[in-house]
C-alpha positions as a LaTeX table, in Angstrom:
\begin{tabular}{lrrr}
\hline
Residue & $x$ (\AA) & $y$ (\AA) & $z$ (\AA) \\
\hline
Gly1 & 103.38 & 57.21 & $-46.50$ \\
Gly2 & 105.20 & 60.15 & $-48.26$ \\
Ile3 & 106.20 & 60.73 & $-51.72$ \\
Ile4 & 110.17 & 61.44 & $-52.54$ \\
Val5 & 110.65 & 63.85 & $-55.17$ \\
Gly6 & 113.85 & 64.48 & $-57.43$ \\
Gly7 & 115.07 & 66.90 & $-60.00$ \\
Thr8 & 116.54 & 70.28 & $-60.15$ \\
Phe9 & 114.77 & 72.87 & $-57.81$ \\
Thr10 & 116.04 & 75.03 & $-54.72$ \\
Gln11 & 112.73 & 74.77 & $-53.02$ \\
Ala12 & 109.94 & 72.38 & $-52.14$ \\
Gly13 & 106.93 & 74.49 & $-51.16$ \\
Gln14 & 108.50 & 77.19 & $-49.02$ \\
Thr15 & 111.03 & 75.19 & $-47.83$ \\
Glu16 & 114.76 & 75.25 & $-49.04$ \\
Ala17 & 115.53 & 71.74 & $-50.69$ \\
Leu18 & 118.29 & 71.21 & $-53.23$ \\
Asn19 & 117.11 & 68.90 & $-55.76$ \\
Leu20 & 115.78 & 66.29 & $-53.25$ \\
Ala21 & 112.81 & 66.36 & $-50.94$ \\
Arg22 & 110.26 & 64.35 & $-49.49$ \\
Tyr23 & 106.36 & 65.12 & $-49.07$ \\
Thr24 & 104.04 & 63.65 & $-46.04$ \\
Ser25 & 101.27 & 61.84 & $-46.92$ \\
Ser26 & 99.08 & 65.21 & $-46.27$ \\
Gly27 & 101.07 & 67.15 & $-48.92$ \\
Glu28 & 103.37 & 68.77 & $-46.44$ \\
Val29 & 107.40 & 69.11 & $-47.02$ \\
Asp30 & 108.87 & 66.90 & $-44.47$ \\
Gly31 & 111.47 & 68.95 & $-42.91$ \\
Thr32 & 112.75 & 66.25 & $-41.21$ \\
Phe33 & 114.20 & 64.30 & $-44.37$ \\
Gly34 & 117.70 & 64.00 & $-44.25$ \\
Gly35 & 118.02 & 64.38 & $-40.52$ \\
Glu36 & 120.64 & 66.76 & $-38.92$ \\
Phe37 & 123.05 & 66.91 & $-41.89$ \\
Asp38 & 126.27 & 68.97 & $-42.26$ \\
Gly39 & 125.73 & 70.98 & $-45.83$ \\
Asp40 & 123.18 & 71.53 & $-48.25$ \\
Pro41 & 119.59 & 70.31 & $-47.79$ \\
Gly42 & 119.55 & 67.60 & $-50.40$ \\
Ala43 & 121.71 & 66.91 & $-53.57$ \\
Asn44 & 124.49 & 69.52 & $-55.06$ \\
Gly45 & 123.22 & 68.54 & $-58.46$ \\
Ser46 & 120.56 & 67.27 & $-60.23$ \\
Val47 & 118.50 & 64.14 & $-59.15$ \\
Tyr48 & 117.26 & 61.97 & $-62.29$ \\
Ala49 & 116.27 & 58.85 & $-60.58$ \\
Leu50 & 114.72 & 57.50 & $-57.46$ \\
Ala51 & 113.85 & 54.03 & $-56.39$ \\
Val52 & 112.53 & 52.67 & $-52.80$ \\
Gln53 & 114.14 & 49.43 & $-52.13$ \\
Pro54 & 112.00 & 46.66 & $-50.03$ \\
Asp55 & 113.93 & 47.55 & $-46.71$ \\
Gly56 & 112.63 & 51.25 & $-47.19$ \\
Lys57 & 116.03 & 52.44 & $-47.96$ \\
Ile58 & 116.17 & 54.98 & $-51.07$ \\
Val59 & 118.49 & 55.09 & $-53.98$ \\
Ala60 & 119.01 & 58.32 & $-55.70$ \\
Gly61 & 121.01 & 58.69 & $-58.83$ \\
Gly62 & 121.93 & 61.93 & $-60.90$ \\
Asn63 & 124.52 & 64.55 & $-61.49$ \\
Phe64 & 125.82 & 65.34 & $-57.89$ \\
Ser65 & 128.90 & 64.77 & $-55.70$ \\
Glu66 & 127.21 & 65.43 & $-52.42$ \\
Val67 & 123.79 & 64.48 & $-50.69$ \\
Phe68 & 122.92 & 66.12 & $-47.30$ \\
Gly69 & 126.57 & 67.04 & $-46.83$ \\
Gln70 & 128.11 & 63.57 & $-47.61$ \\
Pro71 & 130.04 & 62.74 & $-50.43$ \\
Arg72 & 128.22 & 60.52 & $-52.95$ \\
Arg73 & 129.08 & 60.80 & $-56.38$ \\
Ser74 & 126.14 & 60.36 & $-59.15$ \\
Ile75 & 124.67 & 57.45 & $-56.65$ \\
Ala76 & 123.14 & 57.61 & $-53.24$ \\
Arg77 & 121.66 & 55.12 & $-50.77$ \\
Leu78 & 119.46 & 56.81 & $-48.23$ \\
Asn79 & 118.04 & 55.43 & $-45.12$ \\
Ala80 & 114.13 & 55.72 & $-44.97$ \\
Asp81 & 114.47 & 58.83 & $-42.87$ \\
Gly82 & 116.64 & 60.29 & $-45.57$ \\
Thr83 & 120.02 & 60.18 & $-43.71$ \\
Pro84 & 123.03 & 59.01 & $-46.14$ \\
Asp85 & 123.43 & 55.11 & $-45.93$ \\
Ser86 & 127.02 & 54.06 & $-46.28$ \\
Pro87 & 128.59 & 54.62 & $-49.71$ \\
Val88 & 127.57 & 52.55 & $-52.57$ \\
Thr89 & 130.90 & 53.12 & $-54.26$ \\
Ala90 & 134.00 & 54.65 & $-53.68$ \\
Glu91 & 134.07 & 58.20 & $-53.84$ \\
Asn92 & 134.34 & 59.44 & $-57.41$ \\
Ala93 & 134.40 & 56.05 & $-58.65$ \\
Leu94 & 131.24 & 56.66 & $-61.02$ \\
Ser95 & 132.46 & 59.08 & $-64.16$ \\
Gly96 & 129.06 & 60.45 & $-65.13$ \\
Ala97 & 125.57 & 60.77 & $-64.48$ \\
Val98 & 123.11 & 58.19 & $-63.26$ \\
Arg99 & 119.60 & 58.44 & $-65.23$ \\
Ala100 & 117.76 & 55.50 & $-64.12$ \\
Ala101 & 117.44 & 53.06 & $-61.15$ \\
Ala102 & 115.54 & 49.82 & $-60.24$ \\
Ala103 & 115.34 & 48.31 & $-56.94$ \\
Gly104 & 115.64 & 44.60 & $-56.71$ \\
Ser105 & 113.44 & 42.33 & $-54.24$ \\
Asp106 & 116.66 & 41.47 & $-52.48$ \\
Ala107 & 117.64 & 45.06 & $-51.52$ \\
Ser108 & 120.19 & 44.69 & $-54.65$ \\
Phe109 & 119.85 & 47.51 & $-56.98$ \\
Val110 & 120.55 & 48.47 & $-60.75$ \\
Ala111 & 121.74 & 51.96 & $-62.06$ \\
Gly112 & 121.86 & 53.05 & $-65.39$ \\
Gly113 & 123.24 & 56.12 & $-67.33$ \\
Gln114 & 126.00 & 57.77 & $-68.76$ \\
Phe115 & 129.02 & 56.61 & $-66.92$ \\
Thr116 & 131.78 & 54.17 & $-66.60$ \\
Phe117 & 132.62 & 52.25 & $-63.29$ \\
Pro118 & 136.52 & 51.25 & $-62.63$ \\
Asn119 & 137.20 & 47.51 & $-63.19$ \\
Gln120 & 133.83 & 46.91 & $-65.11$ \\
Ser121 & 133.75 & 45.78 & $-68.47$ \\
Ala122 & 129.80 & 47.01 & $-69.25$ \\
Arg123 & 129.26 & 50.63 & $-69.47$ \\
Asn124 & 126.64 & 52.89 & $-68.15$ \\
Val125 & 125.10 & 49.96 & $-66.05$ \\
Leu126 & 125.87 & 48.91 & $-62.35$ \\
Arg127 & 124.54 & 46.32 & $-60.41$ \\
Val128 & 125.05 & 46.76 & $-56.52$ \\
Pro129 & 124.26 & 43.50 & $-54.86$ \\
Ala130 & 122.32 & 43.31 & $-51.49$ \\
Arg131 & 124.19 & 43.72 & $-48.36$ \\
\hline
\end{tabular}
């Protein structure tokens, strides 16, 4: 029932939020989004893409290296409460920014942007299968 926003910002309403936040259905900033984290409240770089998977998990793409204090380079999957899920790729695997994300019906997703991924012949697109 909430709205997830990404971009380049340092506040959501009067709440410190770096580039990633959630609003409740009543329009208030959800201060619990991300849970108890070790680091900055959000992403340490711009968030350009968001997608919500059928299981409620959130895919965030952008030009960042951490999300809620956890190392996640350019792509992160978050649990429905905003806490970081296990890493999608090996640390620092993507070489650039993710600019688009789309969720599949089976909890897979596709990310697009300006990046390369080791041992993959296609550039600028990454498909992450359901797990």
